[in-house]
Amino acid sequence: MKVIDHIKQAKDTLISFEILPPLKGKTINSIYEHLDPLMEFKPSFINVTYHRSETMFKKKADGTFEKVDIRKRPGTVGICAAIMNHYRIDAVPHLICGGFSKRETEDALIDLNFLGVDNVLVLRGDAAKNESSFEPEPDGNRYALDLLRQVVSLNHGIYIEEDIKNGSRTDFCIGVAGYPEKHFEAPNLDTDIMFLKAKVEAGAEYVTTQMFFDNQKYFDFVKACRDNGIDVPIIPGLKPITNRKQLSMLPKVFHVDLPMDLSNAIMKCKNDEEVEKVGTEWLIHQSKELKSHGVPVLHYYTLGKPKVIFNIVRELV
Ligand code: FAD
């Protein structure tokens, strides 16, 4: 079922989770172990992130180095199929521009369609680790908007192979990313929202946000989106803080601020166990307030911390 239909049919705020594929070498059981405890909250859908390959230099026996492309976390499509089969819950694969030609994207979409996946979250992806800024493949998509247009075309039965006539139509529900604190490359929030609006006008049916730790930023973002004519559901993305390192890592990697009250409380903690308690309490408060404002879904980035997420969602039901 489509994410947008889950939202339309809901009588209350829904719950959803987001997971990372396990590191290469692990089994699908690591996904089940991660998700099993969270199933009692009846998530409406589960997102699975996509991780592009990284270029690395491996030392050879003769002492010289060889350049290799390694994907540390493959398996997004397979995990989505496994989740749908194992739990009978809708899966939302993330699909990125980076590292894909348009033809490879088309083939991935065909695989997802054959597997019965109804949803995709389309993203640009970040720059490859060895590049200073994002560069698409020579025949790939540059912006999430371009990737979205490709999915919309396939939904209309238009394939890249021009000689395919009367191609079957896919019917993906398409989500996109939004940034309450603006995307780090955007010159200002208004411009970022203008590009978000372009994604919605091109066919995005909902927005999932980057994490934020101050609900007011989400409320202001939603208002700015509404003022600019973006009227699709805006799902808040939520992540718990569980260790002190995140105080500097989250602003650096995700370009988000931590409110002073939260950072002060974390700095007073003696160890990460205490930080986890502070982070859990903070996210429970955030979640309760968002729920009381009638957000469509509370979307939790579980990212290796299912127990913490369990303790948070338990407080809401
Ligand atoms: P875009 O919408 O393409 O925007 C990128 C930048 O370009 C923005 O600054 C925007 O303002 C600007 N822009 C947009 N359109 C235009 C245009 N036409 N002309 C000029 N400028 C433009 N990354 C992964 O690799 N894998 C994942 O699974 C993943 N999941 C994510 C899930 C969520 C909910 C979020 C919020 C992010 C996720 N990311 C993921 C990270 C994401 O790929 C990065 O934040 C990336 O830098 C931007 O992606 P986007 O889809 O927002 O890009």
CSV table of C-alpha atoms in Angstrom, one decimal, residues 10-291:
chain,number,residue,atom,x,y,z
A,10,ALA,CA,-5.3,7.2,9.3
A,11,LYS,CA,-7.4,8.4,12.2
A,12,ASP,CA,-4.4,9.2,14.3
A,13,THR,CA,-0.6,9.9,14.0
A,14,LEU,CA,1.1,6.9,12.4
A,15,ILE,CA,4.5,5.4,13.3
A,16,SER,CA,7.2,4.5,10.8
A,17,PHE,CA,10.8,3.4,11.1
A,18,GLU,CA,13.9,3.8,9.0
A,19,ILE,CA,16.7,1.3,9.0
A,20,LEU,CA,20.1,0.9,7.4
A,21,PRO,CA,21.1,-2.2,5.5
A,22,PRO,CA,23.6,-4.2,7.6
A,23,LEU,CA,27.3,-4.2,6.8
A,24,LYS,CA,28.3,-6.6,4.0
A,25,GLY,CA,28.8,-10.1,5.5
A,26,LYS,CA,25.9,-10.0,7.9
A,27,THR,CA,22.6,-11.9,7.3
A,28,ILE,CA,19.1,-10.8,6.9
A,29,ASN,CA,18.5,-12.0,10.5
A,30,SER,CA,20.3,-8.9,11.7
A,31,ILE,CA,17.5,-6.9,10.2
A,32,TYR,CA,14.8,-9.1,11.8
A,33,GLU,CA,16.6,-8.8,15.2
A,34,HIS,CA,16.6,-5.1,14.8
A,35,LEU,CA,12.9,-4.8,13.8
A,36,ASP,CA,11.3,-7.6,15.8
A,37,PRO,CA,10.9,-5.6,19.1
A,38,LEU,CA,9.5,-2.6,17.2
A,39,MET,CA,6.8,-4.6,15.5
A,40,GLU,CA,4.4,-4.3,18.5
A,41,PHE,CA,4.0,-0.6,17.5
A,42,LYS,CA,2.5,-1.7,14.2
A,43,PRO,CA,4.5,0.6,12.0
A,44,SER,CA,2.7,1.6,8.8
A,45,PHE,CA,5.9,1.4,6.7
A,46,ILE,CA,9.6,0.9,7.0
A,47,ASN,CA,12.2,2.9,5.1
A,48,VAL,CA,15.4,1.3,4.0
A,49,THR,CA,18.3,3.7,3.2
A,50,TYR,CA,20.6,3.4,0.2
A,51,HIS,CA,24.4,3.6,0.4
A,52,ARG,CA,26.5,4.2,-2.7
A,53,SER,CA,29.8,2.6,-3.2
A,54,GLU,CA,33.0,4.3,-1.9
A,55,THR,CA,36.3,4.5,-3.7
A,56,MET,CA,39.1,3.0,-1.6
A,57,PHE,CA,42.8,2.3,-2.1
A,58,LYS,CA,43.7,-1.3,-1.2
A,59,LYS,CA,47.3,-2.3,-0.8
A,60,LYS,CA,48.4,-5.1,-3.1
A,61,ALA,CA,51.0,-7.9,-2.3
A,62,ASP,CA,53.6,-6.0,-4.3
A,63,GLY,CA,53.2,-2.9,-2.1
A,64,THR,CA,51.4,-0.8,-4.8
A,65,PHE,CA,47.8,0.4,-4.3
A,66,GLU,CA,44.7,-0.6,-6.3
A,67,LYS,CA,41.6,1.6,-6.6
A,68,VAL,CA,38.5,-0.3,-5.7
A,69,ASP,CA,34.8,0.6,-5.5
A,70,ILE,CA,33.3,-1.0,-2.4
A,71,ARG,CA,29.7,-1.0,-1.2
A,72,LYS,CA,29.7,-1.5,2.5
A,73,ARG,CA,26.0,-1.7,2.9
A,74,PRO,CA,24.4,-3.3,-0.2
A,75,GLY,CA,21.0,-4.9,-0.2
A,76,THR,CA,18.4,-2.2,0.0
A,77,VAL,CA,16.1,-3.8,-2.6
A,78,GLY,CA,16.4,-7.3,-1.1
A,79,ILE,CA,15.8,-6.0,2.4
A,80,CYS,CA,12.6,-4.3,1.2
A,81,ALA,CA,11.4,-7.5,-0.3
A,82,ALA,CA,12.3,-9.4,2.9
A,83,ILE,CA,10.5,-6.9,5.1
A,84,MET,CA,7.3,-7.1,3.0
A,85,ASN,CA,7.4,-10.9,2.9
A,86,HIS,CA,8.4,-11.4,6.6
A,87,TYR,CA,6.2,-8.8,8.3
A,88,ARG,CA,3.6,-8.0,5.7
A,89,ILE,CA,4.5,-4.3,6.2
A,90,ASP,CA,5.1,-1.8,3.4
A,91,ALA,CA,8.7,-1.0,2.7
A,92,VAL,CA,10.0,2.3,1.3
A,93,PRO,CA,13.4,1.9,-0.5
A,94,HIS,CA,15.5,5.1,-0.8
A,95,LEU,CA,16.6,5.6,-4.3
A,96,ILE,CA,19.5,8.0,-5.0
A,97,CYS,CA,20.9,9.8,-8.1
A,98,GLY,CA,24.5,9.3,-7.1
A,99,GLY,CA,26.3,6.4,-8.7
A,100,PHE,CA,23.4,5.5,-11.0
A,101,SER,CA,23.0,6.0,-14.7
A,102,LYS,CA,19.4,6.6,-15.7
A,103,ARG,CA,19.3,3.1,-17.3
A,104,GLU,CA,20.4,1.5,-14.0
A,105,THR,CA,17.8,3.5,-12.2
A,106,GLU,CA,15.2,2.3,-14.6
A,107,ASP,CA,16.2,-1.3,-14.0
A,108,ALA,CA,16.1,-0.8,-10.3
A,109,LEU,CA,12.6,0.5,-10.5
A,110,ILE,CA,11.5,-2.4,-12.7
A,111,ASP,CA,12.9,-4.8,-10.0
A,112,LEU,CA,11.0,-2.9,-7.2
A,113,ASN,CA,7.8,-3.0,-9.3
A,114,PHE,CA,8.1,-6.7,-9.9
A,115,LEU,CA,8.7,-7.2,-6.1
A,116,GLY,CA,5.4,-5.4,-5.4
A,117,VAL,CA,7.1,-2.4,-3.8
A,118,ASP,CA,4.6,0.6,-4.0
A,119,ASN,CA,6.8,3.4,-2.6
A,120,VAL,CA,10.1,5.1,-3.2
A,121,LEU,CA,11.8,8.0,-1.5
A,122,VAL,CA,13.8,9.8,-4.1
A,123,LEU,CA,17.0,11.6,-3.1
A,124,ARG,CA,20.0,13.1,-4.7
A,125,GLY,CA,22.5,11.5,-2.3
A,126,ASP,CA,25.6,13.2,-1.0
A,127,ALA,CA,28.9,13.7,-2.8
A,128,ALA,CA,31.1,10.6,-3.1
A,129,LYS,CA,33.7,10.5,-0.3
A,130,ASN,CA,36.5,11.3,-2.8
A,131,GLU,CA,34.6,14.3,-4.3
A,132,SER,CA,34.3,17.8,-2.9
A,133,SER,CA,30.8,18.3,-4.3
A,134,PHE,CA,28.1,16.0,-5.7
A,135,GLU,CA,28.7,14.9,-9.3
A,136,PRO,CA,26.1,12.7,-11.1
A,137,GLU,CA,27.2,9.9,-13.3
A,138,PRO,CA,27.7,11.2,-16.9
A,139,ASP,CA,24.3,9.7,-17.9
A,140,GLY,CA,22.7,10.0,-14.4
A,141,ASN,CA,20.3,12.3,-12.7
A,142,ARG,CA,21.7,15.5,-11.1
A,143,TYR,CA,19.0,16.5,-8.7
A,144,ALA,CA,16.3,14.6,-6.9
A,145,LEU,CA,13.9,16.4,-9.1
A,146,ASP,CA,15.4,14.7,-12.2
A,147,LEU,CA,15.2,11.3,-10.6
A,148,LEU,CA,11.6,12.0,-9.5
A,149,ARG,CA,10.7,12.9,-13.1
A,150,GLN,CA,12.1,9.6,-14.2
A,151,VAL,CA,9.9,7.7,-11.8
A,152,VAL,CA,6.9,9.8,-12.8
A,153,SER,CA,7.7,8.9,-16.5
A,154,LEU,CA,7.8,5.2,-15.7
A,155,ASN,CA,4.5,5.7,-13.8
A,156,HIS,CA,3.2,6.9,-17.2
A,157,GLY,CA,4.7,3.9,-19.0
A,158,ILE,CA,7.5,5.9,-20.6
A,159,TYR,CA,10.8,4.1,-20.6
A,160,ILE,CA,14.3,5.3,-21.5
A,161,GLU,CA,14.4,2.6,-24.2
A,162,GLU,CA,12.5,4.6,-26.9
A,163,ASP,CA,11.5,1.5,-28.8
A,164,ILE,CA,9.4,0.2,-25.9
A,165,LYS,CA,5.9,1.1,-27.1
A,166,ASN,CA,2.9,0.6,-24.7
A,167,GLY,CA,5.2,-0.2,-21.8
A,168,SER,CA,3.5,-1.2,-18.7
A,169,ARG,CA,3.0,1.6,-16.1
A,170,THR,CA,4.4,1.5,-12.6
A,171,ASP,CA,2.5,3.1,-9.8
A,172,PHE,CA,5.0,4.3,-7.3
A,173,CYS,CA,4.0,6.7,-4.5
A,174,ILE,CA,7.0,9.1,-4.5
A,175,GLY,CA,8.3,10.8,-1.4
A,176,VAL,CA,11.1,13.4,-1.2
A,177,ALA,CA,13.4,15.0,1.4
A,178,GLY,CA,12.8,18.4,3.1
A,179,TYR,CA,15.1,20.3,5.5
A,180,PRO,CA,13.6,22.4,8.3
A,181,GLU,CA,17.0,23.9,8.8
A,182,LYS,CA,17.6,24.1,5.1
A,183,HIS,CA,19.8,21.9,2.9
A,184,PHE,CA,23.4,22.8,3.6
A,185,GLU,CA,24.1,23.7,-0.1
A,186,ALA,CA,21.0,26.0,-0.5
A,187,PRO,CA,21.8,29.7,-0.3
A,188,ASN,CA,18.8,30.3,1.9
A,189,LEU,CA,15.6,28.5,3.2
A,190,ASP,CA,13.3,30.3,0.7
A,191,THR,CA,15.4,29.0,-2.3
A,192,ASP,CA,15.5,25.5,-0.8
A,193,ILE,CA,11.7,25.6,-0.4
A,194,MET,CA,11.3,26.8,-4.0
A,195,PHE,CA,13.2,23.6,-5.1
A,196,LEU,CA,11.1,21.5,-2.7
A,197,LYS,CA,8.0,23.0,-4.3
A,198,ALA,CA,9.3,22.0,-7.8
A,199,LYS,CA,9.6,18.4,-6.5
A,200,VAL,CA,6.0,18.5,-5.3
A,201,GLU,CA,4.7,20.0,-8.5
A,202,ALA,CA,6.5,17.3,-10.4
A,203,GLY,CA,4.7,14.6,-8.5
A,204,ALA,CA,6.1,14.1,-5.0
A,205,GLU,CA,3.2,13.1,-2.8
A,206,TYR,CA,4.8,13.7,0.6
A,207,VAL,CA,7.9,15.0,2.2
A,208,THR,CA,10.0,13.4,4.9
A,209,THR,CA,12.2,15.8,6.8
A,210,GLN,CA,15.8,15.7,8.0
A,211,MET,CA,16.1,15.2,11.7
A,212,PHE,CA,15.6,18.2,14.0
A,213,PHE,CA,15.8,18.7,17.7
A,214,ASP,CA,13.7,21.8,18.1
A,215,ASN,CA,10.0,21.3,17.1
A,216,GLN,CA,9.6,25.0,16.5
A,217,LYS,CA,11.9,24.5,13.5
A,218,TYR,CA,9.6,21.9,12.1
A,219,PHE,CA,6.5,24.0,12.8
A,220,ASP,CA,8.1,27.0,11.1
A,221,PHE,CA,9.1,24.9,8.1
A,222,VAL,CA,5.7,23.5,7.7
A,223,LYS,CA,4.2,27.0,7.8
A,224,ALA,CA,6.7,28.3,5.2
A,225,CYS,CA,5.9,25.3,3.0
A,226,ARG,CA,2.2,26.0,3.3
A,227,ASP,CA,2.7,29.7,2.6
A,228,ASN,CA,4.5,28.7,-0.6
A,229,GLY,CA,1.7,26.4,-1.7
A,230,ILE,CA,3.3,23.1,-0.7
A,231,ASP,CA,0.2,21.2,0.6
A,232,VAL,CA,1.4,17.6,0.8
A,233,PRO,CA,1.9,15.8,4.1
A,234,ILE,CA,5.3,16.7,5.8
A,235,ILE,CA,6.5,13.8,7.9
A,236,PRO,CA,8.9,14.7,10.7
A,237,GLY,CA,12.1,12.6,10.8
A,238,LEU,CA,13.2,12.0,14.4
A,239,LYS,CA,16.5,10.7,15.8
A,240,PRO,CA,17.5,10.1,19.4
A,241,ILE,CA,20.9,11.4,20.7
A,242,THR,CA,22.7,8.5,22.4
A,243,ASN,CA,26.3,9.6,22.9
A,244,ARG,CA,28.3,12.7,23.6
A,245,LYS,CA,30.2,12.6,20.2
A,246,GLN,CA,26.9,13.5,18.5
A,247,LEU,CA,27.1,17.0,20.0
A,248,SER,CA,29.6,17.9,17.3
A,249,MET,CA,29.0,15.1,14.8
A,250,LEU,CA,25.3,15.9,14.1
A,251,PRO,CA,25.8,19.6,13.3
A,252,LYS,CA,28.9,18.7,11.2
A,253,VAL,CA,27.4,15.8,9.2
A,254,PHE,CA,23.7,16.7,9.1
A,255,HIS,CA,23.9,20.5,9.4
A,256,VAL,CA,21.3,20.7,12.2
A,257,ASP,CA,21.4,22.7,15.4
A,258,LEU,CA,21.0,21.3,18.9
A,259,PRO,CA,19.0,23.6,21.3
A,260,MET,CA,21.0,25.0,24.2
A,261,ASP,CA,18.9,23.2,26.8
A,262,LEU,CA,19.7,19.9,25.1
A,263,SER,CA,23.4,20.5,24.6
A,264,ASN,CA,23.8,21.8,28.2
A,265,ALA,CA,22.1,18.7,29.5
A,266,ILE,CA,24.3,16.4,27.5
A,267,MET,CA,27.5,18.3,28.6
A,268,LYS,CA,26.6,17.6,32.2
A,269,CYS,CA,26.4,13.9,31.6
A,270,LYS,CA,29.1,11.7,33.1
A,271,ASN,CA,28.9,9.0,30.5
A,272,ASP,CA,27.0,7.9,27.4
A,273,GLU,CA,24.5,5.9,29.4
A,274,GLU,CA,23.4,9.2,30.9
A,275,VAL,CA,23.4,10.9,27.5
A,276,GLU,CA,21.1,8.2,26.2
A,277,LYS,CA,18.7,8.9,29.0
A,278,VAL,CA,18.7,12.6,28.2
A,279,GLY,CA,18.3,11.9,24.5
A,280,THR,CA,15.4,9.5,25.2
A,281,GLU,CA,13.6,12.0,27.4
A,282,TRP,CA,14.1,14.7,24.8
A,283,LEU,CA,12.7,12.7,22.0
A,284,ILE,CA,9.7,11.5,24.0
A,285,HIS,CA,8.9,15.2,24.7
A,286,GLN,CA,9.4,16.1,21.0
A,287,SER,CA,7.3,13.1,19.9
A,288,LYS,CA,4.4,13.9,22.3
A,289,GLU,CA,4.3,17.6,21.2
A,290,LEU,CA,4.4,16.7,17.5
A,291,LYS,CA,1.6,14.1,18.0
